[in-house]
Amino acid sequence: MTHCVLCPRECGADRLHKEAGACGTDAKIHAALAYLHRWEEPCLTGKNGSGTVFFTGCSLGCIFCQNHEIAHRQGQTLSGAARDVALSPQALSDAFLSLQEKGAANINLVTAAHQLPAVLPALTLARKKGLTIPYVYNSSGYEKAPALRALEKIVDIYLPDMKFFSPELSRKYANAPDYFSVASAAIDEMVRQQPKTVFAEDEANAEGTAPAMLRGVIVRLLVLPGFADDAKRILSYLYSRYGNDICYSILNQYTPMPATASDPFLSRALTETEYDEVTDYAISLGIENGFVQEGETVSESFIPAFDGEGLTSPSAPCTPDI
Ligand code: SF4
């Protein structure tokens, strides 16, 4: 933490003494919300919602980030009304247990990569305290495979994005020309740890609840307006490598953000034609384990209020032994 090379940015920042580096965080756990999120894939949402913890800061920093209020964290404060809560591993494990008590289908860790050394003890501590539901590791895909190895036998479901195929696009929109090579190596590691998708057998019922996912990998692909071809290249790559051993979630919910207002492509929503082109292509490849979105999903209503719900600052020191 005094010379951080945790993620592919390898900033070498001193995070033990201050908030620093491209992720903008120090060595503590920082989060903005822990609640039952009802807008994940049906196999993750279940009857009551996915027990989702949104961590603040991000080492990727896409300009179109839907969670930009908490992701672009340079300095002490978040933008808008978002609230940052510093947590000890003990307090975070308590938040997980509270979500389980509320009926969460799983514990869904959103963008925890840059906080892994502090978050890991919370994951094992919660198991010791009685957490039984799966851990979902929800990731930008921009992760070092060696760091992911620390999650082996801990994380049950990996939920990475695959955002860009083209280095030009990832350079332009995330300042990460190496995104595809990094993310493809990360997904390889995730699939190595969870090579098959496993669903609960008794969950599908007359209410239409989807079977709960217990283990496996779901790769998310947010189709960007103007870049259907890039999305198709991603699908072609993933299917040629993993076939139907993984699940594919093809999203049409791209919502223009203030930072994309002047971009010739990203200042608008995706068209139905563009989305259909990508989903038709997925079907033509032979993808069967897929999720698609129907109807109008372009809305900031998918973005929750990051008001610190479900998180309590501890009286004990926040920084774990690292
Ligand atoms: S985790 Fe943060 S400080 Fe560490 S290398 Fe990545 S962006 Fe830099």
Coordinates of N, CA, C and O in Angstrom, one line a residue, residues 29 31 33-36 51-55 85 87-104 106-109 122 125-126 129 131 133 135 308-313:
I29 N -11.4 0.5 3.5 CA -12.6 0.2 2.8 C -13.4 1.4 2.6 O -13.7 2.1 3.7
A31 N -17.1 2.7 0.9 CA -18.3 2.3 0.1 C -19.4 3.3 0.3 O -19.3 4.2 1.1
L33 N -23.0 2.4 -0.5 CA -24.3 1.9 -0.4 C -24.3 0.4 -0.2 O -23.4 -0.3 -0.9
A34 N -25.2 -0.2 0.6 CA -25.3 -1.6 0.7 C -26.8 -1.9 0.8 O -27.4 -1.5 1.8
Y35 N -27.4 -2.4 -0.2 CA -28.9 -2.5 -0.2 C -29.3 -3.7 -1.2 O -28.5 -4.3 -1.9
L36 N -30.6 -3.9 -1.2 CA -31.1 -5.0 -2.0 C -31.4 -4.4 -3.4 O -32.3 -3.7 -3.6
G51 N -27.8 -8.6 -2.7 CA -27.3 -7.8 -1.6 C -26.0 -7.0 -2.1 O -24.9 -7.5 -2.0
T52 N -26.3 -5.8 -2.6 CA -25.2 -5.2 -3.4 C -24.5 -4.1 -2.6 O -25.1 -3.3 -1.9
V53 N -23.2 -4.2 -2.6 CA -22.3 -3.2 -1.9 C -21.6 -2.4 -3.0 O -20.8 -3.0 -3.8
F54 N -21.8 -1.1 -3.1 CA -21.1 -0.3 -4.0 C -19.9 0.3 -3.4 O -20.0 1.1 -2.5
F55 N -18.7 -0.1 -3.8 CA -17.5 0.5 -3.3 C -17.2 1.8 -4.1 O -17.6 1.9 -5.2
V85 N -18.5 6.2 2.9 CA -18.4 5.7 4.3 C -17.1 4.8 4.4 O -17.0 3.8 3.6
L87 N -15.0 2.0 6.3 CA -15.4 0.8 7.0 C -14.3 0.0 7.4 O -13.3 -0.1 6.7
S88 N -14.4 -0.6 8.6 CA -13.4 -1.7 8.9 C -13.9 -3.0 8.3 O -15.1 -3.1 8.0
P89 N -13.1 -4.0 8.2 CA -13.5 -5.3 7.7 C -14.7 -5.9 8.6 O -15.6 -6.5 8.1
Q90 N -14.6 -5.6 9.9 CA -15.6 -6.1 10.8 C -17.0 -5.4 10.4 O -18.0 -6.1 10.3
A91 N -17.0 -4.1 10.2 CA -18.2 -3.4 9.8 C -18.8 -3.9 8.5 O -20.0 -4.0 8.3
L92 N -17.9 -4.1 7.5 CA -18.3 -4.6 6.2 C -18.9 -6.0 6.3 O -20.0 -6.3 5.7
S93 N -18.3 -6.8 7.1 CA -18.9 -8.2 7.3 C -20.2 -8.1 8.0 O -21.2 -8.9 7.6
D94 N -20.4 -7.2 8.9 CA -21.7 -7.0 9.5 C -22.8 -6.5 8.5 O -23.9 -6.9 8.5
A95 N -22.3 -5.7 7.5 CA -23.3 -5.2 6.5 C -23.7 -6.4 5.6 O -24.9 -6.5 5.2
F96 N -22.8 -7.3 5.3 CA -23.1 -8.5 4.5 C -24.2 -9.3 5.3 O -25.2 -9.8 4.7
L97 N -24.0 -9.5 6.6 CA -24.9 -10.4 7.3 C -26.3 -9.7 7.4 O -27.3 -10.4 7.4
S98 N -26.3 -8.4 7.5 CA -27.5 -7.7 7.6 C -28.3 -7.9 6.2 O -29.5 -8.1 6.2
L99 N -27.6 -7.8 5.1 CA -28.2 -8.1 3.8 C -28.8 -9.5 3.7 O -29.9 -9.7 3.2
Q100 N -28.0 -10.4 4.3 CA -28.5 -11.8 4.3 C -29.8 -11.9 5.1 O -30.8 -12.6 4.7
E101 N -29.8 -11.3 6.2 CA -31.0 -11.3 7.1 C -32.2 -10.7 6.3 O -33.4 -11.1 6.6
K102 N -32.0 -9.7 5.5 CA -33.1 -9.1 4.7 C -33.5 -9.9 3.5 O -34.4 -9.5 2.8
G103 N -32.9 -11.1 3.3 CA -33.3 -12.0 2.2 C -32.5 -11.8 1.0 O -33.0 -12.3 -0.1
A104 N -31.4 -11.3 1.0 CA -30.5 -11.1 -0.2 C -30.2 -12.5 -0.8 O -30.0 -13.4 -0.1
N106 N -27.6 -13.0 -2.7 CA -26.2 -13.1 -2.7 C -25.6 -11.8 -2.1 O -26.3 -10.8 -1.9
I107 N -24.3 -11.8 -2.0 CA -23.5 -10.5 -1.7 C -22.8 -10.1 -2.9 O -21.9 -10.9 -3.4
N108 N -23.1 -9.0 -3.5 CA -22.7 -8.5 -4.8 C -21.7 -7.4 -4.6 O -22.1 -6.3 -4.2
L109 N -20.4 -7.6 -4.8 CA -19.3 -6.6 -4.5 C -19.1 -5.9 -5.8 O -18.5 -6.4 -6.8
A122 N -12.9 -9.1 5.2 CA -14.3 -9.1 5.5 C -15.0 -10.3 4.9 O -16.0 -10.8 5.5
L125 N -14.3 -13.2 7.2 CA -14.9 -13.0 8.5 C -16.4 -13.2 8.4 O -17.0 -13.9 9.3
A126 N -17.1 -12.8 7.4 CA -18.5 -12.9 7.3 C -18.9 -14.4 7.2 O -19.9 -14.9 7.8
K129 N -18.9 -15.9 10.5 CA -20.0 -15.4 11.3 C -21.4 -15.9 10.8 O -22.4 -15.5 11.4
L131 N -22.4 -16.3 7.2 CA -22.9 -16.0 5.9 C -22.9 -17.2 5.0 O -21.9 -17.9 4.9
I133 N -24.8 -17.3 1.8 CA -25.2 -17.0 0.4 C -24.0 -16.7 -0.5 O -22.9 -16.4 0.1
Y135 N -21.0 -15.2 -2.9 CA -20.4 -14.0 -3.2 C -20.3 -13.8 -4.7 O -19.9 -14.7 -5.4
G308 N -25.3 6.1 1.5 CA -24.6 5.4 2.7 C -25.6 4.4 3.3 O -25.2 3.8 4.4
E309 N -26.7 4.2 2.8 CA -27.7 3.2 3.3 C -27.0 1.8 3.6 O -26.2 1.4 2.7
G310 N -27.2 1.2 4.7 CA -26.7 -0.1 5.0 C -25.3 -0.2 5.5 O -24.7 -1.3 5.6
L311 N -24.7 1.0 5.7 CA -23.3 1.0 6.1 C -23.1 1.9 7.3 O -23.7 3.0 7.4
T312 N -22.4 1.4 8.2 CA -22.2 2.1 9.5 C -20.7 2.3 9.7 O -19.9 1.3 9.7
S313 N -20.2 3.5 9.9 CA -18.8 3.7 10.2 C -18.5 3.1 11.6 O -19.3 3.3 12.5

